[in-house]
Structures are given as structure tokens and as C-alpha cells.
């Protein structure tokens, strides 16, 4: 630990916060926050930065009401805690550091009773969605739609298999004529 403490003006703290919050919200709302958290602890780290910035705001402003954190902070903290718990669960289930969300989904699907070939197909389509940027299918086969995929696989396995295979065959609808 250095023997000096950085000193920031209130405006500099606001600028730092304005830079950090979009990154944190981006991790939470887009991409794969569980993987970021699992690998880098990024959401937890950014949350801690936001906490310290808000405490610094309060101190710089002379606020001492017992809770110097803004009213929206507990909701953000809860959201990060949920992602952290998901990341820790992924770490427990993943046997190797190469385990990704699609591998975790396959394990979860198999445990729920999805047939092995369908679980592998779901894993493959989720991976290709991520790797090939099929953003138009975010609500259907992304990491965030894993629970919906699981329900489809359990309730309508033939429909799930046909749809997922079609997406793989056409690279997310990019090559429809070739698959026809």
C-alpha cells in the first residue's frame, strides 16, 4: 500500500463515476456477466468502485445521514450479488477453466432430463450465437435465454431440435438459401 492517498475533487469523482457506471451496467445487461465475474471479478470490482465513489461523494458533500449510499445502490448490489452467485455456481460445476456458459447449460440440461444429443445441440447453438454474433436471436438461444431453452427442450424436444439445427445450418439465418 502506498504511503500517499490520492485526492480527487468532487468533479473528478463525478467523472470517474460517469465512466464506471456504463461499464458496470454493460456487464450486467449485455454479454455474459457470469463469465466476466467468474474470470475477472469485474462486476464485483466495479461495484466496489461505485460504492467507494459514492462514499467519497457523501464525504465531500458533508453528508452523514448514516447511509451515504444512494437509494438505487441496494438494487444494483443485489443484481451484482446474483451474478456473483451464478458465477460461483458455474465454477463449482465447471471442471476446467475452459468451461463456458454453454457448457454449464448442457450440464444443467442433462441434469434436468434433456436427452444427451439435444443437450449437445442446445450447447452448440448457444455457443454459435455468442461466437457469431447472432444478436437477432438473443431472446431465443443466448446465454441469457438459457432457462427458456431448457423449458423448450423439456416440453417440446422435437421443436427445439428442429429450430436449433436450422439456426446452426444457416449460421443464424445468414445462409437461408443454402439450407433450403
PDB file of C-alpha atoms in Angstrom:
ATOM      1  CA  UNK A   1       0.000   0.000   0.000  1.00  0.00           C
ATOM      2  CA  UNK A   2       1.488   3.379  -0.943  1.00  0.00           C
ATOM      3  CA  UNK A   3       2.111   5.892   1.819  1.00  0.00           C
ATOM      4  CA  UNK A   4       0.125   8.539  -0.078  1.00  0.00           C
ATOM      5  CA  UNK A   5      -3.596   8.790  -0.581  1.00  0.00           C
ATOM      6  CA  UNK A   6      -4.975  10.080  -3.889  1.00  0.00           C
ATOM      7  CA  UNK A   7      -7.090  13.174  -3.593  1.00  0.00           C
ATOM      8  CA  UNK A   8      -9.853  13.951  -6.078  1.00  0.00           C
ATOM      9  CA  UNK A   9     -12.111  16.918  -6.485  1.00  0.00           C
ATOM     10  CA  UNK A  10     -15.844  16.323  -6.415  1.00  0.00           C
ATOM     11  CA  UNK A  11     -15.974  16.940 -10.178  1.00  0.00           C
ATOM     12  CA  UNK A  12     -13.273  14.325 -10.743  1.00  0.00           C
ATOM     13  CA  UNK A  13     -15.246  11.814  -8.671  1.00  0.00           C
ATOM     14  CA  UNK A  14     -18.321  12.514 -10.801  1.00  0.00           C
ATOM     15  CA  UNK A  15     -16.263  11.999 -13.966  1.00  0.00           C
ATOM     16  CA  UNK A  16     -14.908   8.686 -12.677  1.00  0.00           C
ATOM     17  CA  UNK A  17     -18.407   7.569 -11.732  1.00  0.00           C
ATOM     18  CA  UNK A  18     -19.731   8.586 -15.155  1.00  0.00           C
ATOM     19  CA  UNK A  19     -17.068   6.359 -16.708  1.00  0.00           C
ATOM     20  CA  UNK A  20     -17.558   3.368 -14.392  1.00  0.00           C
ATOM     21  CA  UNK A  21     -21.363   3.101 -14.303  1.00  0.00           C
ATOM     22  CA  UNK A  22     -21.885   2.424 -18.040  1.00  0.00           C
ATOM     23  CA  UNK A  23     -19.258  -0.320 -17.918  1.00  0.00           C
ATOM     24  CA  UNK A  24     -20.889  -1.949 -14.896  1.00  0.00           C
ATOM     25  CA  UNK A  25     -24.364  -1.671 -16.431  1.00  0.00           C
ATOM     26  CA  UNK A  26     -22.955  -3.100 -19.681  1.00  0.00           C
ATOM     27  CA  UNK A  27     -21.625  -6.144 -17.848  1.00  0.00           C
ATOM     28  CA  UNK A  28     -24.950  -6.643 -16.123  1.00  0.00           C
ATOM     29  CA  UNK A  29     -27.243  -6.100 -19.108  1.00  0.00           C
ATOM     30  CA  UNK A  30     -25.266  -7.415 -22.076  1.00  0.00           C
ATOM     31  CA  UNK A  31     -22.848 -10.161 -22.873  1.00  0.00           C
ATOM     32  CA  UNK A  32     -22.094 -12.798 -20.317  1.00  0.00           C
ATOM     33  CA  UNK A  33     -21.744 -11.234 -16.843  1.00  0.00           C
ATOM     34  CA  UNK A  34     -21.340 -14.583 -15.121  1.00  0.00           C
ATOM     35  CA  UNK A  35     -18.271 -15.359 -17.238  1.00  0.00           C
ATOM     36  CA  UNK A  36     -16.827 -11.873 -16.607  1.00  0.00           C
ATOM     37  CA  UNK A  37     -17.392 -12.334 -12.895  1.00  0.00           C
ATOM     38  CA  UNK A  38     -16.024 -15.870 -12.890  1.00  0.00           C
ATOM     39  CA  UNK A  39     -12.863 -14.968 -14.769  1.00  0.00           C
ATOM     40  CA  UNK A  40     -12.138 -11.420 -13.656  1.00  0.00           C
ATOM     41  CA  UNK A  41     -14.429 -10.472 -10.778  1.00  0.00           C
ATOM     42  CA  UNK A  42     -15.291  -7.465 -12.905  1.00  0.00           C
ATOM     43  CA  UNK A  43     -18.837  -6.813 -11.711  1.00  0.00           C
ATOM     44  CA  UNK A  44     -17.831  -7.087  -8.038  1.00  0.00           C
ATOM     45  CA  UNK A  45     -14.796  -4.881  -8.598  1.00  0.00           C
ATOM     46  CA  UNK A  46     -16.793  -2.211 -10.423  1.00  0.00           C
ATOM     47  CA  UNK A  47     -19.491  -2.319  -7.739  1.00  0.00           C
ATOM     48  CA  UNK A  48     -16.844  -1.716  -5.081  1.00  0.00           C
ATOM     49  CA  UNK A  49     -15.545   1.258  -7.097  1.00  0.00           C
ATOM     50  CA  UNK A  50     -19.090   2.662  -7.281  1.00  0.00           C
ATOM     51  CA  UNK A  51     -19.506   2.134  -3.519  1.00  0.00           C
ATOM     52  CA  UNK A  52     -16.266   3.992  -2.734  1.00  0.00           C
ATOM     53  CA  UNK A  53     -17.094   6.793  -5.169  1.00  0.00           C
ATOM     54  CA  UNK A  54     -20.496   7.326  -3.562  1.00  0.00           C
ATOM     55  CA  UNK A  55     -18.990   7.335  -0.083  1.00  0.00           C
ATOM     56  CA  UNK A  56     -16.455   9.894  -1.326  1.00  0.00           C
ATOM     57  CA  UNK A  57     -19.286  11.991  -2.812  1.00  0.00           C
ATOM     58  CA  UNK A  58     -21.055  11.940   0.522  1.00  0.00           C
ATOM     59  CA  UNK A  59     -17.912  12.845   2.455  1.00  0.00           C
ATOM     60  CA  UNK A  60     -17.009  15.646   0.022  1.00  0.00           C
ATOM     61  CA  UNK A  61     -20.561  16.985   0.248  1.00  0.00           C
ATOM     62  CA  UNK A  62     -20.651  16.785   4.035  1.00  0.00           C
ATOM     63  CA  UNK A  63     -23.397  14.148   4.060  1.00  0.00           C
ATOM     64  CA  UNK A  64     -23.543  11.987   7.159  1.00  0.00           C
ATOM     65  CA  UNK A  65     -27.034  10.589   7.422  1.00  0.00           C
ATOM     66  CA  UNK A  66     -25.905   7.093   8.378  1.00  0.00           C
ATOM     67  CA  UNK A  67     -26.345   5.696   4.874  1.00  0.00           C
ATOM     68  CA  UNK A  68     -24.240   7.634   2.411  1.00  0.00           C
ATOM     69  CA  UNK A  69     -25.111   5.335  -0.486  1.00  0.00           C
ATOM     70  CA  UNK A  70     -27.855   6.376  -2.930  1.00  0.00           C
ATOM     71  CA  UNK A  71     -31.285   4.753  -2.830  1.00  0.00           C
ATOM     72  CA  UNK A  72     -30.642   2.811  -6.068  1.00  0.00           C
ATOM     73  CA  UNK A  73     -27.446   1.220  -4.756  1.00  0.00           C
ATOM     74  CA  UNK A  74     -29.032  -1.752  -2.901  1.00  0.00           C
ATOM     75  CA  UNK A  75     -30.804  -2.874  -6.102  1.00  0.00           C
ATOM     76  CA  UNK A  76     -27.549  -2.693  -8.055  1.00  0.00           C
ATOM     77  CA  UNK A  77     -25.741  -4.523  -5.258  1.00  0.00           C
ATOM     78  CA  UNK A  78     -28.397  -7.281  -5.305  1.00  0.00           C
ATOM     79  CA  UNK A  79     -28.063  -7.648  -9.084  1.00  0.00           C
ATOM     80  CA  UNK A  80     -24.274  -7.997  -8.827  1.00  0.00           C
ATOM     81  CA  UNK A  81     -24.667 -10.465  -5.941  1.00  0.00           C
ATOM     82  CA  UNK A  82     -26.931 -12.646  -8.113  1.00  0.00           C
ATOM     83  CA  UNK A  83     -24.400 -12.652 -10.951  1.00  0.00           C
ATOM     84  CA  UNK A  84     -21.624 -13.450  -8.494  1.00  0.00           C
ATOM     85  CA  UNK A  85     -23.625 -16.381  -7.118  1.00  0.00           C
ATOM     86  CA  UNK A  86     -24.243 -17.627 -10.673  1.00  0.00           C
ATOM     87  CA  UNK A  87     -20.542 -17.318 -11.417  1.00  0.00           C
ATOM     88  CA  UNK A  88     -19.640 -19.280  -8.286  1.00  0.00           C
ATOM     89  CA  UNK A  89     -22.181 -21.952  -9.202  1.00  0.00           C
ATOM     90  CA  UNK A  90     -20.647 -22.133 -12.681  1.00  0.00           C
ATOM     91  CA  UNK A  91     -17.210 -22.529 -11.114  1.00  0.00           C
ATOM     92  CA  UNK A  92     -18.437 -25.409  -8.955  1.00  0.00           C
ATOM     93  CA  UNK A  93     -19.964 -27.179 -11.958  1.00  0.00           C
ATOM     94  CA  UNK A  94     -17.190 -26.447 -14.421  1.00  0.00           C
ATOM     95  CA  UNK A  95     -14.412 -28.992 -14.180  1.00  0.00           C
ATOM     96  CA  UNK A  96     -11.902 -26.885 -16.097  1.00  0.00           C
ATOM     97  CA  UNK A  97     -11.167 -23.202 -16.597  1.00  0.00           C
ATOM     98  CA  UNK A  98     -12.315 -23.649 -20.226  1.00  0.00           C
ATOM     99  CA  UNK A  99     -15.895 -24.220 -19.102  1.00  0.00           C
ATOM    100  CA  UNK A 100     -18.210 -21.665 -20.621  1.00  0.00           C
ATOM    101  CA  UNK A 101     -21.848 -20.777 -20.042  1.00  0.00           C
ATOM    102  CA  UNK A 102     -22.908 -23.148 -22.850  1.00  0.00           C
ATOM    103  CA  UNK A 103     -21.055 -25.999 -21.153  1.00  0.00           C
ATOM    104  CA  UNK A 104     -22.813 -25.159 -17.904  1.00  0.00           C
ATOM    105  CA  UNK A 105     -26.150 -25.036 -19.758  1.00  0.00           C
ATOM    106  CA  UNK A 106     -25.545 -28.510 -21.182  1.00  0.00           C
ATOM    107  CA  UNK A 107     -24.742 -29.879 -17.715  1.00  0.00           C
ATOM    108  CA  UNK A 108     -27.877 -28.259 -16.318  1.00  0.00           C
ATOM    109  CA  UNK A 109     -29.979 -29.597 -19.222  1.00  0.00           C
ATOM    110  CA  UNK A 110     -28.701 -33.144 -18.751  1.00  0.00           C
ATOM    111  CA  UNK A 111     -29.413 -32.941 -15.021  1.00  0.00           C
ATOM    112  CA  UNK A 112     -32.963 -31.775 -15.802  1.00  0.00           C
ATOM    113  CA  UNK A 113     -33.561 -34.800 -18.041  1.00  0.00           C
ATOM    114  CA  UNK A 114     -32.867 -33.459 -21.533  1.00  0.00           C
ATOM    115  CA  UNK A 115     -31.575 -36.160 -23.887  1.00  0.00           C
ATOM    116  CA  UNK A 116     -27.830 -36.069 -24.494  1.00  0.00           C
ATOM    117  CA  UNK A 117     -27.984 -35.268 -28.217  1.00  0.00           C
ATOM    118  CA  UNK A 118     -30.474 -32.428 -27.656  1.00  0.00           C
ATOM    119  CA  UNK A 119     -28.408 -31.038 -24.767  1.00  0.00           C
ATOM    120  CA  UNK A 120     -25.356 -31.042 -27.047  1.00  0.00           C
ATOM    121  CA  UNK A 121     -27.348 -29.341 -29.812  1.00  0.00           C
ATOM    122  CA  UNK A 122     -28.514 -26.653 -27.355  1.00  0.00           C
ATOM    123  CA  UNK A 123     -24.930 -26.179 -26.199  1.00  0.00           C
ATOM    124  CA  UNK A 124     -23.759 -25.819 -29.800  1.00  0.00           C
ATOM    125  CA  UNK A 125     -26.429 -23.297 -30.797  1.00  0.00           C
ATOM    126  CA  UNK A 126     -25.799 -21.209 -27.669  1.00  0.00           C
ATOM    127  CA  UNK A 127     -22.067 -21.214 -28.410  1.00  0.00           C
ATOM    128  CA  UNK A 128     -22.559 -20.268 -32.063  1.00  0.00           C
ATOM    129  CA  UNK A 129     -24.965 -17.483 -31.067  1.00  0.00           C
ATOM    130  CA  UNK A 130     -22.224 -15.998 -28.910  1.00  0.00           C
ATOM    131  CA  UNK A 131     -19.309 -16.657 -31.261  1.00  0.00           C
ATOM    132  CA  UNK A 132     -21.040 -15.494 -34.459  1.00  0.00           C
ATOM    133  CA  UNK A 133     -22.944 -12.550 -33.007  1.00  0.00           C
ATOM    134  CA  UNK A 134     -26.493 -13.661 -33.751  1.00  0.00           C
ATOM    135  CA  UNK A 135     -27.964 -10.669 -31.920  1.00  0.00           C
ATOM    136  CA  UNK A 136     -31.379 -11.098 -33.537  1.00  0.00           C
ATOM    137  CA  UNK A 137     -31.691 -14.400 -31.627  1.00  0.00           C
ATOM    138  CA  UNK A 138     -30.774 -13.007 -28.180  1.00  0.00           C
ATOM    139  CA  UNK A 139     -34.190 -13.904 -26.759  1.00  0.00           C
ATOM    140  CA  UNK A 140     -34.106 -17.401 -28.196  1.00  0.00           C
ATOM    141  CA  UNK A 141     -30.666 -19.029 -27.908  1.00  0.00           C
ATOM    142  CA  UNK A 142     -28.369 -16.733 -25.944  1.00  0.00           C
ATOM    143  CA  UNK A 143     -26.780 -17.307 -22.572  1.00  0.00           C
ATOM    144  CA  UNK A 144     -29.472 -15.070 -21.057  1.00  0.00           C
ATOM    145  CA  UNK A 145     -32.258 -17.183 -22.591  1.00  0.00           C
ATOM    146  CA  UNK A 146     -30.908 -20.441 -21.172  1.00  0.00           C
ATOM    147  CA  UNK A 147     -33.938 -21.062 -18.970  1.00  0.00           C
ATOM    148  CA  UNK A 148     -36.286 -20.630 -21.932  1.00  0.00           C
ATOM    149  CA  UNK A 149     -34.124 -23.008 -23.969  1.00  0.00           C
ATOM    150  CA  UNK A 150     -34.299 -25.556 -21.172  1.00  0.00           C
ATOM    151  CA  UNK A 151     -38.089 -25.298 -20.985  1.00  0.00           C
ATOM    152  CA  UNK A 152     -38.371 -25.759 -24.751  1.00  0.00           C
ATOM    153  CA  UNK A 153     -36.040 -28.766 -24.685  1.00  0.00           C
ATOM    154  CA  UNK A 154     -38.058 -30.402 -21.925  1.00  0.00           C
ATOM    155  CA  UNK A 155     -41.548 -29.556 -23.196  1.00  0.00           C
ATOM    156  CA  UNK A 156     -41.086 -29.686 -26.972  1.00  0.00           C
ATOM    157  CA  UNK A 157     -37.854 -31.557 -27.728  1.00  0.00           C
ATOM    158  CA  UNK A 158     -38.636 -32.130 -31.428  1.00  0.00           C
ATOM    159  CA  UNK A 159     -39.418 -28.462 -31.974  1.00  0.00           C
ATOM    160  CA  UNK A 160     -36.264 -27.436 -30.100  1.00  0.00           C
ATOM    161  CA  UNK A 161     -34.098 -29.819 -32.128  1.00  0.00           C
ATOM    162  CA  UNK A 162     -35.542 -28.657 -35.450  1.00  0.00           C
ATOM    163  CA  UNK A 163     -35.193 -24.974 -34.622  1.00  0.00           C
ATOM    164  CA  UNK A 164     -31.699 -25.205 -33.203  1.00  0.00           C
ATOM    165  CA  UNK A 165     -30.468 -27.355 -36.078  1.00  0.00           C
ATOM    166  CA  UNK A 166     -31.928 -24.847 -38.569  1.00  0.00           C
ATOM    167  CA  UNK A 167     -30.091 -21.999 -36.839  1.00  0.00           C
ATOM    168  CA  UNK A 168     -26.835 -23.946 -36.958  1.00  0.00           C
ATOM    169  CA  UNK A 169     -27.322 -24.951 -40.597  1.00  0.00           C
ATOM    170  CA  UNK A 170     -27.966 -21.348 -41.665  1.00  0.00           C
ATOM    171  CA  UNK A 171     -25.444 -19.668 -39.331  1.00  0.00           C
ATOM    172  CA  UNK A 172     -28.227 -17.839 -37.548  1.00  0.00           C
ATOM    173  CA  UNK A 173     -30.263 -17.202 -40.693  1.00  0.00           C
ATOM    174  CA  UNK A 174     -27.350 -15.742 -42.661  1.00  0.00           C
ATOM    175  CA  UNK A 175     -27.337 -18.548 -45.221  1.00  0.00           C
ATOM    176  CA  UNK A 176     -31.005 -19.496 -45.576  1.00  0.00           C
ATOM    177  CA  UNK A 177     -30.838 -20.323 -49.302  1.00  0.00           C
ATOM    178  CA  UNK A 178     -28.066 -22.864 -48.748  1.00  0.00           C
ATOM    179  CA  UNK A 179     -30.056 -24.769 -46.121  1.00  0.00           C
ATOM    180  CA  UNK A 180     -33.309 -24.859 -48.118  1.00  0.00           C
TER     181      UNK A 180
END
